[in-house]
XYZ file of N, CA, C and O in Angstrom:
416
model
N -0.171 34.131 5.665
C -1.229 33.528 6.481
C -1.865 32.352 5.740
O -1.870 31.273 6.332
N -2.407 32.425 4.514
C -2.158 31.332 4.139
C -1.881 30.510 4.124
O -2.593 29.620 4.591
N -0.650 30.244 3.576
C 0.433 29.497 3.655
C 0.652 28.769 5.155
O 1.334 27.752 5.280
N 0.239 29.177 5.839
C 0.296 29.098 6.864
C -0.998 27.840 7.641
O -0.709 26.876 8.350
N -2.583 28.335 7.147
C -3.341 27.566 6.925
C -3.837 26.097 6.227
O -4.772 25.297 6.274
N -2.219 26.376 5.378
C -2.154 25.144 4.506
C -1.543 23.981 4.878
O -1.644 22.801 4.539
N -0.746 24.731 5.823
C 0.208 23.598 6.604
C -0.366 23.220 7.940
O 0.288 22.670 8.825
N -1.097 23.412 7.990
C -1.970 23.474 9.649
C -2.937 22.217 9.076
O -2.928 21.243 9.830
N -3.803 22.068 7.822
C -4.702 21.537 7.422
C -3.858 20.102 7.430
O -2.702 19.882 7.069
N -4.767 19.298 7.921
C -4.780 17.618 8.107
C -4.688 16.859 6.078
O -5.341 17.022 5.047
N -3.656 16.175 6.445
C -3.742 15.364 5.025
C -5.059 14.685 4.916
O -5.758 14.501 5.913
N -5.380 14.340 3.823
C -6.510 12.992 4.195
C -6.282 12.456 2.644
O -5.967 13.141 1.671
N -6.555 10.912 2.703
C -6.268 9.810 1.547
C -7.393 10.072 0.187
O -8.557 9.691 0.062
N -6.635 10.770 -0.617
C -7.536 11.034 -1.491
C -7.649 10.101 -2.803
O -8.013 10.422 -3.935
N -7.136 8.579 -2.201
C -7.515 7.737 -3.329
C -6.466 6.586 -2.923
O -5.262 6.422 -3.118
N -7.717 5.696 -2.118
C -7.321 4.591 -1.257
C -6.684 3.443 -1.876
O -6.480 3.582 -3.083
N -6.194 1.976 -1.183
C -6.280 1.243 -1.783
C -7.454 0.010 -2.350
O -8.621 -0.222 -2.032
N -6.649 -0.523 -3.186
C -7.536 -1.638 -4.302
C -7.434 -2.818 -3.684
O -6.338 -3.309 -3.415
N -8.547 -3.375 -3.404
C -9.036 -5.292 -3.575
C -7.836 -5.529 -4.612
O -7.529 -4.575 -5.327
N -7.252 -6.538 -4.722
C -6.504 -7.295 -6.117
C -6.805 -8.227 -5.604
O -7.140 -8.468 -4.444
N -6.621 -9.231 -7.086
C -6.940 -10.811 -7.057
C -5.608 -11.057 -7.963
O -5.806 -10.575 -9.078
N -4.186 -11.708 -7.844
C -3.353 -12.084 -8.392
C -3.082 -13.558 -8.784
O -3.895 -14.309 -8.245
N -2.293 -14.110 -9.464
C -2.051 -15.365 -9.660
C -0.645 -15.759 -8.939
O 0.354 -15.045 -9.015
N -0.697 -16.898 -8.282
C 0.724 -17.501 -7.990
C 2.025 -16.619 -8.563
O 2.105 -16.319 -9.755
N 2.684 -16.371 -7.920
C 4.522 -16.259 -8.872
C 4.385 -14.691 -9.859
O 5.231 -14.102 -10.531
N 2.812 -14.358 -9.550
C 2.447 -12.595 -10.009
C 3.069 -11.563 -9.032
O 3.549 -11.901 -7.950
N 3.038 -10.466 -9.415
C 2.929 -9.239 -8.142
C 1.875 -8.490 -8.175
O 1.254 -8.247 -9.210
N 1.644 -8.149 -7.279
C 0.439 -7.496 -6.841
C 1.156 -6.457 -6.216
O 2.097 -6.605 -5.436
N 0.507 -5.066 -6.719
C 0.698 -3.179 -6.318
C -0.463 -3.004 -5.702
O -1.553 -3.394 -6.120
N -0.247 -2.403 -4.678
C -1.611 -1.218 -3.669
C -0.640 -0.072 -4.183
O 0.564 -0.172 -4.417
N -1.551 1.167 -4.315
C -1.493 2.244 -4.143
C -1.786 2.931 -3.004
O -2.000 2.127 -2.097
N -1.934 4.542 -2.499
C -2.981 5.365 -1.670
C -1.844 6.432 -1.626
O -0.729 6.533 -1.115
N -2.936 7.414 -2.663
C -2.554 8.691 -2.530
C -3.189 9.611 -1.137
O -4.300 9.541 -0.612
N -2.069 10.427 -0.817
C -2.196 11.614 0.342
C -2.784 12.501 -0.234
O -2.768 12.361 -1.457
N -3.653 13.951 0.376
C -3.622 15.089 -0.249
C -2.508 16.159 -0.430
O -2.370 17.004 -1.315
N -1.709 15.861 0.730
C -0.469 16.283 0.470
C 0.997 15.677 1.467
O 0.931 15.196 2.598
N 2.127 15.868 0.715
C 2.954 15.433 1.269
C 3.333 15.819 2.605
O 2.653 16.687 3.153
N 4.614 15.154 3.405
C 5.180 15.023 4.900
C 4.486 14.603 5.844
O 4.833 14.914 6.983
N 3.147 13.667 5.615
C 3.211 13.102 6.684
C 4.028 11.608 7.197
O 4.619 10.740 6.556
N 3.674 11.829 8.990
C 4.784 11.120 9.591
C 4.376 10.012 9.814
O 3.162 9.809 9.831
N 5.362 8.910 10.064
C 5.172 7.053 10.354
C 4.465 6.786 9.397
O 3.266 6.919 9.640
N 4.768 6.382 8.160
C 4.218 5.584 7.205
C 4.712 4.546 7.073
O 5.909 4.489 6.792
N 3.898 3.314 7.245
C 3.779 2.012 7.096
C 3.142 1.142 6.266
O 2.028 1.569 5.963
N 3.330 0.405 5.925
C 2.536 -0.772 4.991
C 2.367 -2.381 6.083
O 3.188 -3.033 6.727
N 1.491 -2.462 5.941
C 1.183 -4.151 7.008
C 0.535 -4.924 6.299
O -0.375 -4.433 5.631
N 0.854 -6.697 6.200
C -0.033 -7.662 5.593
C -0.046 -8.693 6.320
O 0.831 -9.546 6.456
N -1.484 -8.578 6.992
C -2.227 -9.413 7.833
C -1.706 -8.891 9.479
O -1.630 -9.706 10.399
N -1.446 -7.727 9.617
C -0.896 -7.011 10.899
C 0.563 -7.258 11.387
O 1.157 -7.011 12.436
N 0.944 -7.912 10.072
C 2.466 -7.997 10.143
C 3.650 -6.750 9.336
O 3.532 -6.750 8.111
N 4.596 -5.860 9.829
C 5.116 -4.627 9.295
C 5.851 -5.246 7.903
O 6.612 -6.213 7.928
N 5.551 -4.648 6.929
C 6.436 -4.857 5.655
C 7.488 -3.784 5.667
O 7.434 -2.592 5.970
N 8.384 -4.500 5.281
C 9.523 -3.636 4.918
C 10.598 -3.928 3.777
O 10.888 -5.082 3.464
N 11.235 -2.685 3.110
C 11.778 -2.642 1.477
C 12.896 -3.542 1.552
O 13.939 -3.201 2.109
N 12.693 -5.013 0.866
C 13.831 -5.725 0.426
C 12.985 -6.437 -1.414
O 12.011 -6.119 -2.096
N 13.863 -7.265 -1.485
C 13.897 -7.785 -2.609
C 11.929 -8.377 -3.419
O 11.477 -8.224 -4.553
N 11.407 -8.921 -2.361
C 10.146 -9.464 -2.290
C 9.554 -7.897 -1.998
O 8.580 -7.733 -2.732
N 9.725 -7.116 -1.463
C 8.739 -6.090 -1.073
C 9.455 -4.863 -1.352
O 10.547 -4.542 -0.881
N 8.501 -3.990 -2.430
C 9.053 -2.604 -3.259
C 7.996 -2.132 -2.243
O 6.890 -2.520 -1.867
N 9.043 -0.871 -1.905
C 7.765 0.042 -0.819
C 8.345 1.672 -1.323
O 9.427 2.000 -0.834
N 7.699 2.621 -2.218
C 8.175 3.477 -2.707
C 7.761 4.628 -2.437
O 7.323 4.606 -1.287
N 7.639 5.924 -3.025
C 7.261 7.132 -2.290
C 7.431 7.652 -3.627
O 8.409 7.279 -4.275
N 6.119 8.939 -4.409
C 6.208 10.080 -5.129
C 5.632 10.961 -4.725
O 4.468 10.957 -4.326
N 6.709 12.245 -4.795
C 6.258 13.614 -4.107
C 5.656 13.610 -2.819
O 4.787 14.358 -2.371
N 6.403 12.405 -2.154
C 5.689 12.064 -0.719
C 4.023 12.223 -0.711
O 3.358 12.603 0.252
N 3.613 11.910 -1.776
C 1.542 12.354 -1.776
C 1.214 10.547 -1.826
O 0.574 9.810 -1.076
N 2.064 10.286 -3.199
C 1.818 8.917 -3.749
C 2.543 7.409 -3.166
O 3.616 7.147 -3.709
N 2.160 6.632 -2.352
C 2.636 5.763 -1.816
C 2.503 4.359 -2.436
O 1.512 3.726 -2.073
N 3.161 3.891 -3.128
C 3.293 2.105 -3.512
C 3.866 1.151 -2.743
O 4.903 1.139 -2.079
N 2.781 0.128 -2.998
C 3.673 -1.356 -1.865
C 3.654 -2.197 -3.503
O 2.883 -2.229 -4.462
N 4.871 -2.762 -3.172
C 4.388 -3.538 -4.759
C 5.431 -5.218 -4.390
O 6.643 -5.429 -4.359
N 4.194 -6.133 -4.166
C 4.820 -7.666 -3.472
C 5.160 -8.516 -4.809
O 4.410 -8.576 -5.783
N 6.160 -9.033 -4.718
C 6.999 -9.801 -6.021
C 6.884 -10.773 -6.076
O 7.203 -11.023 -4.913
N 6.514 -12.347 -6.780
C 6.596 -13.206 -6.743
C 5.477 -13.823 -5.659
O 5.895 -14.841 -5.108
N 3.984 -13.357 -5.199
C 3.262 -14.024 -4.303
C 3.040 -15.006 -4.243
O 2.895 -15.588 -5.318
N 2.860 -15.876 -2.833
C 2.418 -17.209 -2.846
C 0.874 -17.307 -2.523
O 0.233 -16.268 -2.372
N 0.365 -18.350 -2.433
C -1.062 -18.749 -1.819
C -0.887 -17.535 -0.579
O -1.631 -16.554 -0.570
N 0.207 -17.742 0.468
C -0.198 -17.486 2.284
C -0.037 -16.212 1.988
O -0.431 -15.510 2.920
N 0.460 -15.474 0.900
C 0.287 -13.992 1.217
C -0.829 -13.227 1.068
O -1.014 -12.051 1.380
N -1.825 -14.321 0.367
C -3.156 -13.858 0.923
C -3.704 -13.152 2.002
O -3.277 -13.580 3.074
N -4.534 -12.182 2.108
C -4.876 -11.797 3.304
C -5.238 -9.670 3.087
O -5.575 -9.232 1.987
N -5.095 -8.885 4.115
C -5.153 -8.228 3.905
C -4.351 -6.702 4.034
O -3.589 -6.522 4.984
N -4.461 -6.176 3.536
C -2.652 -5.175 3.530
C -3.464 -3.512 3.892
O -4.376 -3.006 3.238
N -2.957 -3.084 4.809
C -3.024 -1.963 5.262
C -1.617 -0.654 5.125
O -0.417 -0.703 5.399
N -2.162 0.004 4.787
C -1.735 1.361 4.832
C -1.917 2.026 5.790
O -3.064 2.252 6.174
N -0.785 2.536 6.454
C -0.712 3.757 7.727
C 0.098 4.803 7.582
O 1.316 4.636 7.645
N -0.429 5.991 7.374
C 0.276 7.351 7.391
C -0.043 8.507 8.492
O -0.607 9.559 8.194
N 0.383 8.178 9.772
C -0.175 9.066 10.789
C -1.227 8.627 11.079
O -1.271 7.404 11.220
N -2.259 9.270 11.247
C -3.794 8.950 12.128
C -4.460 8.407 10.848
O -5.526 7.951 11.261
N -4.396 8.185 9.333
C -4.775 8.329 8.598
C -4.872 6.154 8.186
O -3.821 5.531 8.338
N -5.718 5.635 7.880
C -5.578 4.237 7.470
C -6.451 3.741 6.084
O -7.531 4.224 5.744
N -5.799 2.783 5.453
C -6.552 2.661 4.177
C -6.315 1.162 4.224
O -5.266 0.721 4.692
N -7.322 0.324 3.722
C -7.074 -1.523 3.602
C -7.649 -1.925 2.491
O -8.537 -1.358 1.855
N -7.091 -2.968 2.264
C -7.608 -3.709 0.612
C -7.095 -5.130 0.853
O -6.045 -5.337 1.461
N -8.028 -6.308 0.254
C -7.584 -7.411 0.857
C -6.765 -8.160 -0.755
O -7.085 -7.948 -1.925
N -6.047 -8.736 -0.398
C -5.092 -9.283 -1.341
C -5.654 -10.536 -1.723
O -5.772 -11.344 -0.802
N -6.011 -10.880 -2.801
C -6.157 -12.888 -3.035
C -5.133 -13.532 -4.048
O -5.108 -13.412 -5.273
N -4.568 -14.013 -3.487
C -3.726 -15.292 -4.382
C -3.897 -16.506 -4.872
O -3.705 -17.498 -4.170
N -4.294 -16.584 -6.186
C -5.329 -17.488 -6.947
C -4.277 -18.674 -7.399
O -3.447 -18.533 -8.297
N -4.485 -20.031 -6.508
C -3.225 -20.863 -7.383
C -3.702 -20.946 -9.090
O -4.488 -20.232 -9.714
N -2.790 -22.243 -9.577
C -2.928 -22.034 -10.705
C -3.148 -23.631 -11.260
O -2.272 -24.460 -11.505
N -4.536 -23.762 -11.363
C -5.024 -25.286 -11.269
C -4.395 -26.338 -13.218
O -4.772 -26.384 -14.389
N -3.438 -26.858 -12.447
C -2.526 -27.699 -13.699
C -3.775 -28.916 -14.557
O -3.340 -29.761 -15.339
N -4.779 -28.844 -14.352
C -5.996 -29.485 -14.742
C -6.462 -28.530 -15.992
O -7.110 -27.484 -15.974
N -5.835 -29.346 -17.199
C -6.049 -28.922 -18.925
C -7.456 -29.437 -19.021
O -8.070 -29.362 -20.086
């Protein structure tokens, strides 16, 4: 019965994502841990656009609790803000991409 109660109980984000401020040609990682693993439709979005795992965009999974987006090489326009979706569940953090002023 237990066991039973445990799986009935709703995940919830027990450690959202981060504001970052990166530099040009940097990467920038969000995190957001679950309380527990299997939940369903997990997504990552920046600026309400769907990210998905290629070369520019690491999108990873531990013990299905721990979720990473991790963007490679950012420019200025990827500025903006990146959302997390895991079921009914949402977490946001806004991204800044700081050029890199060639003025010694």
């Amino acid at each position: 019965l237990l066991l039973l109660c445990h799986a009935e109980e709703a995940a919830v984000i027990v450690s959202g994502l981060r504001s970052t401020d990166v530099f040009v040609g940097e990467s920038a990682t969000f995190t957001c841990e679950l309380s527990h693993p299997g939940v369903k439709n997990v997504q990552w979005w920046l600026d309400g656009t769907p990210l998905h795992n290629n070369l520019v965009t690491e999108i990873s999974e531990q013990d299905g609790r721990i979720h990473t987006l991790t963007l490679n090489d950012v420019a200025c326009h990827d500025s903006g803000t990146v959302t997390f979706r895991a079921g009914s569940l949402i977490s946001t953090a806004k991204l800044l991409v700081k050029g890199i002023s060639l003025l010694e």
